[in-house]
Coordinates of C-alpha atoms and ligand atoms in Angstrom, one line a residue:
M1 CA 0.0 0.0 -0.1
L2 CA 0.9 3.3 -0.7
D3 CA 2.9 5.2 2.7
F4 CA 1.1 8.4 2.9
K5 CA 3.5 9.4 5.9
K6 CA 6.7 8.8 3.4
E7 CA 4.8 10.9 0.5
I8 CA 4.6 13.5 2.6
A9 CA 8.0 13.4 4.2
K10 CA 9.6 13.7 0.6
S11 CA 7.3 16.8 -0.1
I12 CA 8.4 18.3 3.2
A13 CA 12.1 17.4 2.4
N14 CA 11.7 19.5 -1.1
T15 CA 11.5 22.2 0.7
V16 CA 14.2 22.3 3.4
E17 CA 17.7 21.7 3.2
L18 CA 17.6 18.1 5.3
D19 CA 17.3 14.7 5.1
S20 CA 14.0 12.8 4.7
C21 CA 14.2 10.0 6.6
D22 CA 14.6 12.3 9.8
L23 CA 11.5 14.2 8.6
Y24 CA 9.7 11.0 8.4
S25 CA 9.8 9.8 11.8
F26 CA 9.0 13.4 13.1
I27 CA 5.4 12.6 11.4
E28 CA 2.5 12.0 14.0
V29 CA -0.8 11.1 13.8
P30 CA -3.0 13.8 15.3
K31 CA -4.9 12.5 18.5
D32 CA -8.0 14.5 16.8
S33 CA -8.7 14.2 13.5
E34 CA -9.7 17.8 13.2
N35 CA -5.8 18.6 13.0
G36 CA -5.5 16.0 9.9
D37 CA -4.5 12.1 9.3
Y38 CA -0.9 13.3 9.8
A39 CA 1.0 16.6 11.7
F40 CA 4.4 17.8 11.2
P41 CA 5.4 19.3 14.4
C42 CA 8.0 22.4 12.6
F43 CA 9.6 22.7 16.1
K44 CA 11.4 19.5 15.5
L45 CA 13.2 21.7 13.0
A46 CA 13.8 24.7 14.8
K47 CA 17.2 24.3 16.6
E48 CA 18.9 23.2 13.0
L49 CA 16.8 25.9 10.9
K50 CA 17.5 28.6 13.5
K51 CA 13.8 29.6 13.0
S52 CA 10.7 30.1 15.0
P53 CA 7.9 26.9 14.6
M54 CA 5.7 29.3 13.4
I55 CA 8.3 30.8 10.6
I56 CA 9.2 27.4 9.9
A57 CA 6.0 25.8 9.3
N58 CA 4.6 29.4 7.1
E59 CA 7.4 28.6 5.0
I60 CA 6.9 25.0 4.1
M61 CA 3.7 25.8 3.0
E62 CA 4.3 28.5 0.6
K63 CA 6.9 25.8 -0.8
I64 CA 5.6 22.6 -0.1
E65 CA 3.9 20.8 -3.7
L66 CA 1.7 18.1 -3.2
D67 CA -0.2 15.8 -5.4
N68 CA -3.7 16.6 -4.7
E69 CA -4.5 12.8 -5.3
I70 CA -2.4 11.6 -2.2
V71 CA -3.0 14.8 0.1
E72 CA -5.8 16.8 -0.2
K73 CA -5.6 19.6 2.0
V74 CA -2.9 21.2 4.2
E75 CA -3.2 23.6 7.2
V76 CA -0.7 25.3 9.2
V77 CA -2.2 25.3 12.6
S78 CA 0.4 27.0 15.5
G79 CA 3.3 25.7 14.3
Y80 CA 2.6 22.5 13.2
L81 CA 1.2 21.5 9.3
N82 CA -1.7 19.4 9.2
F83 CA -2.3 17.2 6.5
F84 CA -5.6 15.7 5.0
I85 CA -5.1 12.4 3.1
N86 CA -7.4 11.7 0.0
K87 CA -10.4 10.0 1.3
A88 CA -10.6 8.2 -2.3
R89 CA -7.4 7.4 -2.8
L90 CA -7.1 5.9 0.7
A91 CA -10.3 4.0 -0.2
Q92 CA -8.5 2.6 -3.4
E93 CA -5.3 1.7 -1.4
I94 CA -7.6 -0.4 0.4
V95 CA -9.6 -2.1 -1.9
N96 CA -6.6 -3.2 -3.8
E97 CA -4.8 -4.2 -1.3
F98 CA -8.0 -6.5 -0.2
S99 CA -8.4 -7.9 -3.6
E100 CA -5.1 -8.8 -4.3
N101 CA -4.0 -10.0 -0.7
D102 CA -5.6 -12.8 0.9
E103 CA -3.5 -12.2 4.3
I104 CA -3.7 -8.9 5.0
G105 CA -1.2 -7.0 6.9
K106 CA 1.4 -10.0 6.6
S107 CA 5.0 -9.0 5.5
D108 CA 8.6 -10.0 5.3
I109 CA 10.2 -7.7 7.1
G110 CA 11.8 -10.2 9.8
N111 CA 13.0 -12.0 7.1
G112 CA 16.6 -13.5 7.9
K113 CA 15.9 -12.8 11.7
N114 CA 15.7 -15.3 14.5
I115 CA 13.6 -14.5 17.4
V116 CA 13.4 -17.1 20.3
I117 CA 10.7 -17.0 22.7
D118 CA 11.0 -18.5 26.4
Y119 CA 7.3 -18.8 27.9
S120 CA 5.1 -20.6 29.2
H121 CA 7.7 -22.5 31.0
P122 CA 5.6 -24.3 34.1
N123 CA 7.4 -26.5 36.7
I124 CA 7.7 -30.1 37.0
A125 CA 5.5 -32.0 39.6
K126 CA 3.4 -28.5 40.5
P127 CA 0.3 -26.6 39.6
F128 CA 0.5 -24.7 35.8
H129 CA -0.4 -21.7 38.1
I130 CA -2.2 -18.6 36.2
G131 CA 0.8 -16.8 36.0
H132 CA 1.8 -19.6 33.5
L133 CA -1.1 -19.1 31.7
R134 CA -0.7 -15.6 31.2
S135 CA 3.1 -16.2 29.8
T136 CA 1.5 -18.9 27.8
V137 CA -1.2 -16.2 26.0
I138 CA 1.2 -13.3 25.9
G139 CA 4.3 -15.6 24.1
Q140 CA 1.8 -17.0 21.8
A141 CA 0.5 -14.1 20.4
L142 CA 4.0 -12.5 19.9
Y143 CA 4.9 -15.9 18.4
N144 CA 1.9 -15.8 15.8
I145 CA 2.6 -11.8 15.2
Y146 CA 6.5 -12.0 14.6
E147 CA 5.9 -15.0 12.2
Y148 CA 3.6 -13.1 10.4
L149 CA 5.9 -10.3 10.2
G150 CA 8.2 -13.0 8.4
Y151 CA 10.7 -13.6 11.7
N152 CA 12.1 -17.6 12.1
V153 CA 10.7 -18.1 15.7
K154 CA 11.3 -20.8 18.1
G155 CA 8.9 -21.4 21.0
L156 CA 11.0 -22.2 24.0
N157 CA 8.8 -24.1 26.8
Y158 CA 11.8 -24.1 29.1
L159 CA 10.4 -26.5 31.6
G160 CA 11.4 -26.3 35.4
D161 CA 12.4 -30.1 35.7
Y162 CA 15.2 -29.9 37.7
G163 CA 16.5 -28.9 41.2
T164 CA 16.9 -30.3 44.5
Q165 CA 13.0 -30.5 45.2
F166 CA 13.1 -33.5 42.5
G167 CA 15.5 -35.4 45.4
K168 CA 12.8 -34.9 47.5
M169 CA 10.2 -35.4 45.7
I170 CA 12.2 -39.3 45.1
E171 CA 12.5 -40.1 48.6
G172 CA 8.6 -39.2 49.2
Y173 CA 7.9 -41.3 46.6
K174 CA 10.0 -43.8 48.0
L175 CA 8.2 -43.7 51.4
W176 CA 4.9 -43.3 50.5
G177 CA 4.3 -44.1 46.8
S178 CA 2.0 -47.0 47.4
E179 CA -0.5 -44.9 49.2
Y180 CA -1.0 -42.5 46.3
D181 CA -2.4 -43.3 42.6
I182 CA -0.2 -41.0 40.9
E183 CA -1.2 -41.7 37.4
K184 CA -4.8 -40.5 38.7
D185 CA -4.6 -37.1 40.0
P186 CA -1.1 -36.4 38.9
I187 CA -0.5 -32.8 39.7
N188 CA -2.1 -32.9 43.1
Q189 CA -1.0 -36.5 44.4
M190 CA 2.6 -35.2 43.9
M191 CA 2.0 -32.0 45.3
D192 CA 0.9 -33.8 48.7
I193 CA 3.5 -35.9 48.1
Y194 CA 6.3 -32.6 48.4
V195 CA 4.8 -30.8 50.9
R196 CA 4.8 -34.4 53.3
I197 CA 8.5 -34.7 52.5
N198 CA 9.1 -31.0 52.6
N199 CA 7.6 -31.3 56.7
L200 CA 9.3 -34.2 57.5
C201 CA 12.9 -32.9 56.0
K202 CA 12.5 -30.3 58.5
E203 CA 11.9 -32.4 61.3
D204 CA 14.4 -35.2 60.6
E205 CA 18.2 -34.4 59.2
N206 CA 18.8 -37.8 58.2
V207 CA 15.7 -37.5 55.8
L208 CA 17.3 -34.2 54.5
E209 CA 20.4 -36.1 53.5
A210 CA 18.4 -38.8 51.8
C211 CA 17.2 -36.6 49.6
R212 CA 20.3 -34.6 49.1
D213 CA 21.8 -38.0 48.1
N214 CA 18.9 -38.4 45.3
F215 CA 19.5 -35.7 43.9
K216 CA 23.2 -36.1 43.7
K217 CA 22.4 -40.2 41.7
L218 CA 20.0 -38.1 39.9
E219 CA 22.5 -35.7 38.5
D220 CA 24.7 -39.0 38.3
G221 CA 22.2 -40.8 36.1
D222 CA 21.2 -43.4 38.3
S223 CA 18.4 -45.6 36.8
Y224 CA 16.0 -46.0 39.7
C225 CA 15.9 -42.0 40.4
V226 CA 16.0 -41.2 36.6
E227 CA 13.2 -43.4 35.7
L228 CA 11.0 -41.8 38.5
W229 CA 12.0 -38.3 37.6
K230 CA 11.1 -39.3 33.9
K231 CA 7.8 -40.6 35.5
F232 CA 7.0 -37.2 37.3
R233 CA 7.9 -35.3 34.3
E234 CA 5.6 -37.7 31.9
L235 CA 3.0 -37.1 33.6
S236 CA 3.0 -33.1 34.5
L237 CA 3.3 -33.2 30.6
N238 CA 0.4 -34.6 30.1
E239 CA -1.5 -32.3 32.5
F240 CA 0.0 -29.6 30.6
H241 CA -1.2 -30.7 27.2
K242 CA -4.7 -30.5 28.6
I243 CA -4.4 -26.9 29.2
Y244 CA -2.5 -26.2 25.7
N245 CA -5.4 -28.3 23.9
I246 CA -7.7 -25.7 25.2
I247 CA -5.6 -22.5 25.4
G248 CA -3.0 -23.1 22.5
G249 CA 0.5 -22.6 22.9
R250 CA 3.1 -23.3 20.1
F251 CA 6.6 -24.7 21.0
D252 CA 9.6 -26.2 19.4
S253 CA 11.4 -27.3 21.9
W254 CA 10.4 -28.8 25.3
D255 CA 14.0 -28.8 26.5
G256 CA 14.1 -27.6 30.2
E257 CA 16.5 -26.9 32.9
A258 CA 17.4 -30.6 33.3
Y259 CA 18.5 -30.2 29.7
I260 CA 20.7 -27.6 30.6
A261 CA 22.1 -28.4 33.2
P262 CA 24.9 -30.9 32.4
K263 CA 26.6 -27.6 30.5
V264 CA 26.6 -25.6 33.3
P265 CA 30.6 -26.3 34.2
E266 CA 31.2 -24.5 30.8
V267 CA 29.6 -21.5 32.3
I268 CA 31.8 -21.7 35.3
E269 CA 35.0 -22.0 33.2
L270 CA 34.3 -19.0 31.2
L271 CA 33.4 -17.0 34.6
N272 CA 36.5 -18.2 36.1
K273 CA 38.6 -17.1 33.3
S274 CA 37.2 -13.7 33.7
G275 CA 38.6 -13.6 36.8
K276 CA 35.1 -11.9 38.4
L277 CA 33.9 -15.4 39.6
K278 CA 34.1 -15.2 43.7
E279 CA 33.8 -17.4 46.5
S280 CA 31.3 -16.1 49.1
E281 CA 30.8 -18.2 52.5
G282 CA 31.4 -21.2 50.7
A283 CA 29.1 -20.4 47.5
K284 CA 30.0 -18.9 43.8
I285 CA 28.6 -15.7 42.9
I286 CA 28.8 -12.5 40.5
E287 CA 29.5 -9.2 42.4
L288 CA 27.2 -7.0 41.0
E289 CA 27.3 -4.2 43.4
D290 CA 28.8 -1.4 40.7
K291 CA 25.3 -2.1 38.8
N292 CA 23.4 -1.5 42.4
M293 CA 22.2 -5.2 42.2
P294 CA 22.7 -8.2 44.8
P295 CA 25.4 -10.3 43.6
C296 CA 24.2 -13.4 41.0
M297 CA 24.1 -16.4 42.3
I298 CA 26.3 -19.2 40.4
E299 CA 26.9 -22.3 42.6
K300 CA 24.9 -23.1 46.1
T301 CA 27.5 -24.1 49.1
N302 CA 26.5 -27.6 48.4
G303 CA 28.4 -27.4 45.1
S304 CA 24.8 -27.8 43.2
S305 CA 24.2 -25.3 40.0
T306 CA 21.4 -22.3 40.8
Y307 CA 18.5 -20.9 38.6
A308 CA 21.1 -18.1 37.4
V309 CA 23.6 -20.4 36.1
R310 CA 21.3 -22.3 34.5
D311 CA 19.9 -19.3 32.1
L312 CA 23.4 -18.3 31.6
A313 CA 24.0 -21.8 30.2
A314 CA 20.6 -21.6 28.4
I315 CA 22.1 -18.2 27.0
L316 CA 25.2 -19.9 25.5
Y317 CA 23.3 -22.7 24.1
R318 CA 20.5 -20.3 22.5
A319 CA 23.1 -18.4 20.9
K320 CA 24.6 -21.6 19.4
T321 CA 21.8 -23.4 18.6
Y322 CA 19.1 -20.6 17.5
D323 CA 21.7 -17.5 16.1
Y324 CA 19.3 -15.6 17.6
D325 CA 18.7 -11.7 17.1
K326 CA 15.9 -11.2 19.9
S327 CA 15.7 -13.8 22.9
L328 CA 12.8 -13.4 24.6
Y329 CA 11.4 -13.9 28.4
I330 CA 8.0 -13.7 29.2
T331 CA 7.9 -13.9 32.9
S332 CA 6.0 -11.9 35.9
Y333 CA 7.5 -9.1 37.1
E334 CA 8.8 -11.1 39.8
Q335 CA 11.6 -12.0 38.2
V336 CA 12.5 -8.6 37.1
L337 CA 16.2 -8.7 39.3
H338 CA 16.6 -12.2 38.4
F339 CA 16.6 -11.6 34.7
K340 CA 18.6 -8.3 35.2
Q341 CA 21.6 -10.1 37.4
V342 CA 21.6 -13.1 34.4
F343 CA 21.6 -10.4 31.6
E344 CA 24.1 -8.2 33.5
T345 CA 26.7 -11.6 34.1
A346 CA 25.6 -12.7 30.5
K347 CA 28.4 -10.0 29.4
L348 CA 31.3 -12.3 31.2
L349 CA 30.6 -15.2 28.7
G350 CA 32.7 -14.0 26.1
L351 CA 29.5 -13.3 23.6
D352 CA 29.2 -12.0 20.4
E353 CA 27.5 -8.3 21.2
K354 CA 24.4 -9.4 19.4
Y355 CA 23.4 -12.5 21.9
I356 CA 23.6 -9.7 24.7
N357 CA 21.8 -7.0 23.0
G358 CA 19.1 -9.6 22.0
L359 CA 18.2 -10.2 25.4
E360 CA 15.2 -9.3 26.7
H361 CA 13.2 -9.7 29.6
V362 CA 9.0 -9.3 28.9
P363 CA 7.5 -8.9 32.5
F364 CA 4.0 -8.9 32.9
G365 CA 1.8 -8.0 36.0
M366 CA -0.2 -10.0 38.3
I367 CA -3.7 -11.4 38.1
L368 CA -5.8 -11.3 40.8
L369 CA -8.3 -13.7 40.9
P370 CA -11.7 -13.3 43.0
T371 CA -11.7 -15.5 46.3
G372 CA -13.9 -17.9 46.8
K373 CA -15.1 -21.0 45.2
M374 CA -11.9 -20.8 42.3
S375 CA -9.1 -21.5 45.0
T376 CA -7.9 -25.0 46.2
R377 CA -7.3 -26.1 49.8
E378 CA -3.9 -24.0 49.5
G379 CA -6.0 -21.1 49.2
T380 CA -4.1 -19.5 46.3
V381 CA -3.5 -22.2 43.8
V382 CA -6.2 -22.5 41.2
K383 CA -6.3 -25.4 39.0
L384 CA -6.7 -23.5 35.2
E385 CA -8.3 -26.5 33.6
D386 CA -11.2 -25.6 35.8
L387 CA -11.1 -22.3 35.3
L388 CA -10.8 -22.7 31.3
N389 CA -13.6 -24.4 31.8
E390 CA -16.1 -22.8 33.9
S391 CA -15.7 -20.0 31.4
I392 CA -16.5 -22.1 28.5
Q393 CA -19.7 -22.9 30.8
R394 CA -20.5 -19.6 31.5
A395 CA -20.4 -18.7 27.7
Q396 CA -22.3 -21.6 27.2
K397 CA -25.0 -20.0 29.6
I398 CA -25.3 -17.1 27.8
I399 CA -25.5 -18.4 24.5
E400 CA -28.1 -20.4 25.5
E401 CA -29.8 -17.3 26.8
K402 CA -29.5 -15.3 23.9
N403 CA -29.8 -17.6 21.1
P404 CA -31.2 -20.6 22.1
E405 CA -31.8 -22.2 18.5
L406 CA -28.0 -21.9 17.6
E407 CA -26.2 -24.6 15.8
N408 CA -23.0 -26.1 17.4
K409 CA -23.5 -24.5 20.6
E410 CA -20.6 -26.0 22.5
E411 CA -18.2 -25.5 19.6
V412 CA -19.4 -21.6 19.5
A413 CA -19.2 -21.8 23.7
R414 CA -15.6 -22.8 23.8
K415 CA -14.2 -20.2 21.0
V416 CA -16.3 -17.6 23.1
G417 CA -15.3 -18.8 26.6
I418 CA -11.7 -19.4 25.6
G419 CA -11.5 -16.3 23.6
A420 CA -12.6 -14.0 26.5
V421 CA -10.1 -15.4 28.9
I422 CA -7.4 -14.8 26.4
F423 CA -8.5 -11.6 25.2
N424 CA -9.1 -10.5 28.6
D425 CA -5.2 -11.3 29.2
L426 CA -4.0 -9.3 26.7
S427 CA -6.4 -6.2 26.6
N428 CA -4.2 -3.8 29.0
N429 CA -1.0 -3.1 29.2
R430 CA 0.8 -6.2 29.9
I431 CA 3.1 -4.6 33.1
K432 CA -0.7 -3.7 35.1
D433 CA -2.3 -6.0 37.6
E434 CA -5.4 -7.2 36.1
I435 CA -8.4 -8.3 38.3
F436 CA -10.3 -11.6 37.0
D437 CA -13.8 -10.5 36.4
W438 CA -16.0 -13.2 35.2
N439 CA -18.7 -10.3 34.5
A440 CA -16.4 -8.2 32.6
L441 CA -14.4 -10.4 30.7
L442 CA -17.5 -12.4 29.2
N443 CA -19.8 -9.0 28.9
F444 CA -20.7 -9.5 24.7
Q445 CA -20.9 -5.4 24.8
G446 CA -17.8 -5.0 26.5
E447 CA -14.2 -4.3 25.7
T448 CA -13.6 -7.8 25.4
G449 CA -12.9 -10.8 23.5
P450 CA -16.8 -11.6 22.7
Y451 CA -17.1 -8.4 21.6
I452 CA -14.6 -8.7 19.2
Q453 CA -16.6 -12.1 18.2
Y454 CA -19.7 -10.8 18.1
T455 CA -18.8 -7.5 15.6
Y456 CA -16.9 -10.4 13.4
V457 CA -20.0 -12.7 13.5
R458 CA -21.9 -9.9 12.2
T459 CA -20.1 -9.0 9.3
K460 CA -20.1 -12.3 8.3
S461 CA -23.5 -12.7 8.3
I462 CA -24.1 -9.7 5.9
I463 CA -21.5 -11.2 3.6
E464 CA -23.1 -14.4 3.7
K465 CA -26.3 -12.8 2.7
T466 CA -24.8 -11.0 -0.3
G467 CA -21.8 -11.7 -1.5
V468 CA -19.0 -9.9 -1.7
N469 CA -17.4 -8.5 -5.0
L470 CA -14.2 -7.0 -4.7
K471 CA -13.8 -6.1 -8.2
N472 CA -16.2 -3.5 -8.6
V473 CA -16.0 -1.1 -5.9
F474 CA -16.6 2.4 -6.2
V475 CA -14.8 4.3 -3.5
E476 CA -17.2 7.3 -4.0
F477 CA -19.2 5.5 -1.4
L478 CA -16.5 5.5 0.8
L479 CA -15.9 9.0 1.6
D480 CA -18.2 9.9 4.6
N481 CA -16.7 10.0 7.9
D482 CA -18.1 6.8 9.1
S483 CA -16.4 4.5 6.6
Q484 CA -13.1 6.5 6.5
N485 CA -12.5 6.1 10.0
I486 CA -13.2 2.3 9.4
L487 CA -10.4 2.8 6.2
K488 CA -8.1 4.6 8.6
L489 CA -7.7 1.8 10.5
I490 CA -7.5 -1.0 8.3
Y491 CA -4.9 0.7 6.7
N492 CA -2.7 1.1 10.2
F493 CA -3.2 -2.7 10.7
R494 CA 0.2 -3.6 9.5
N495 CA 1.9 -0.6 11.4
I496 CA -0.2 -1.8 14.3
L497 CA 1.7 -5.1 14.3
I498 CA 5.0 -4.0 13.9
Q499 CA 4.2 -2.2 17.0
V500 CA 3.4 -4.8 19.0
T501 CA 6.8 -6.4 18.2
D502 CA 8.8 -3.2 18.9
K503 CA 7.4 -3.2 22.3
N504 CA 6.6 -6.8 22.4
E505 CA 3.0 -5.8 23.7
P506 CA 0.4 -7.4 22.2
S507 CA -2.5 -5.4 24.0
I508 CA -1.7 -2.6 21.5
L509 CA -3.3 -4.9 18.8
S510 CA -6.2 -6.2 21.3
R511 CA -6.7 -1.9 21.9
Y512 CA -6.8 -1.6 18.1
L513 CA -9.5 -4.4 17.3
L514 CA -11.6 -3.2 19.9
D515 CA -11.3 0.7 17.8
V516 CA -12.1 -1.3 14.7
A517 CA -15.0 -3.2 16.2
K518 CA -16.5 0.3 18.0
A519 CA -15.7 1.9 14.4
Y520 CA -18.0 -0.6 12.7
S521 CA -20.7 -0.6 15.1
V522 CA -20.7 3.1 14.5
F523 CA -21.1 2.9 10.8
Y524 CA -23.6 0.0 11.3
N525 CA -25.5 1.8 13.4
S526 CA -26.1 4.9 11.6
N527 CA -26.1 3.2 7.9
K528 CA -27.4 0.8 5.8
V529 CA -25.5 -2.1 4.2
I530 CA -28.3 -3.7 2.4
V531 CA -29.3 -0.8 0.4
D532 CA -30.9 -0.4 -3.2
D533 CA -28.4 1.2 -5.1
E534 CA -26.4 -2.0 -6.4
N535 CA -22.9 0.3 -6.1
M536 CA -23.8 1.8 -2.4
K537 CA -24.6 -1.5 -1.6
N538 CA -21.5 -3.2 -2.8
A539 CA -19.2 -0.5 -1.4
R540 CA -20.6 -0.7 2.2
V541 CA -20.6 -4.6 1.3
F542 CA -16.8 -4.3 1.0
L543 CA -16.2 -2.2 3.9
T544 CA -18.2 -5.1 6.5
Y545 CA -16.0 -7.8 4.8
A546 CA -12.9 -5.8 5.3
T547 CA -13.7 -5.1 9.1
G548 CA -14.9 -8.8 9.3
K549 CA -11.2 -10.0 7.5
I550 CA -8.9 -7.5 10.1
L551 CA -11.4 -8.8 13.3
K552 CA -10.6 -12.3 12.1
T553 CA -6.7 -12.1 11.1
G554 CA -6.3 -10.0 14.5
A555 CA -8.0 -11.7 16.3
N556 CA -6.3 -15.5 15.3
L557 CA -3.0 -13.6 16.0
L558 CA -3.9 -13.2 19.6
G559 CA -4.7 -16.9 19.7
I560 CA -8.4 -16.5 19.8
Q561 CA -10.6 -18.4 17.3
M562 CA -13.9 -17.1 15.9
P563 CA -16.8 -18.8 15.8
D564 CA -19.1 -18.2 12.5
K565 CA -22.5 -17.7 14.2
M566 CA -22.7 -16.6 18.1
Ligands
LIG1 N1 9.7 -22.0 35.6 C1 9.7 -20.7 35.7 C2 8.6 -20.4 36.7 O1 7.6 -20.8 36.7 C3 10.0 -19.8 34.6 C4 11.1 -20.2 33.7 C5 11.2 -18.5 33.0 N2 12.5 -18.7 32.4 C6 14.0 -18.7 32.3 N3 14.5 -18.6 31.1 N4 14.3 -18.5 33.8 O2 9.0 -19.6 37.4

């Protein structure tokens, strides 16, 4: 599609002696459309041209030559140049785009770049909690969007399958395994064993010693210990897959901490060579005082590896294996310090700059659950599968009330219920804490997944009645404000996807989809689509079709499926 901003930048460049590249980045999209579609803030040039913004604006205005077919009007308003793009041209650009391309907004700007996304990463023998859900939803959306922009993406499920707690689990299983049926309700049963053995360890030093011994054996490849560990891992994975089957999650690697652990000695060696590795009360650390951080723990007093050093080993491994340009870690903000320490320490590993600069922690806020029936006996841990199923049931109830005749009600309820949870997770700035509120999340008229789906279904039912003819769309029927508002949003779709990847912020796309749905609702409420005039009808049907296509493409990128009817 024609880049209006670039055209404007070029025309400005012809009036001043400056580089058009810079000019491009100065051009803004005004908040209020009264001020045009694009605005150029002349104060940006004041210093360099040694003139006031007003004078610069007037001078540019005098000299500027614009193609009327691209920009139909320019105004000078207090040091700004406001540009109004040609409405018919905008509409035509979009009509062309939709008739030529099926995958709207898709691009190849990421070609040749490798992105790895470390996300979801639940812990073996422990519940998949709501933080892991959020990581999964955010990671998956980013995966889809990067991929759509042509990047080569790898999703890494860095399972928490290693650590001294497995020595304890093995001991607990040895002692009481026969009392449990861990195949039946794996996570709860394993949690039970874990809590029990932990308590026993506190009472009995000998048991603790046995646990340590088990862990050592596990590390040395003792067959009994390894078999048990494998069993815990497999049973946990089966449970996790139930959740991934519901909400999605795309993983190219399931190599967890246990896979990385044997690569730790290489890190220790490199850190030793750097001369920065210090002994401190029997442990090994890297001082980060000059960076205003507590030290990064590299090796515990008992010689075992730490979470941090395994992350360092994973960085080495991923640099080698994936040659990444960006390496993203999607976790809650509780791990901000951990990643700061790890990334700082990683500078000592002698890696190429590129791999250090590519490291990026993508933190997100907490989900605050309503108290009551959803919490399990611990009071804080919620069984995710139950939560997701509850959402489906609630959606089903709403559908039952609204549209009892609907076919495939269960299938639709699934898409709506899950879509609601995913959208809810992605609809606000990720760093914000989020209150989980059933009514808000499933409100068909609110800022929700179901609202996006509902608007999409509405467009779809119109298209089903009329069919769409992309060949004969007469843009003169798309010049009114309601239509233009939608077209401007559609025009911006690709840009929105790029912004998501710039900030690793899927909510930019979620908010955008809400804007599109709202703009369409405004249009729909004040304009008839199916009118007698064939040409007008066809233009409006096109607008409806394009809206539906954007909503569906965008929602799918977020990991949300669209029902055909609801
Ligand atoms: N398993 C960890 C947890 O549940 C998250 C792992 C994050 N990824 C990483 N490379 N440290 O808290």
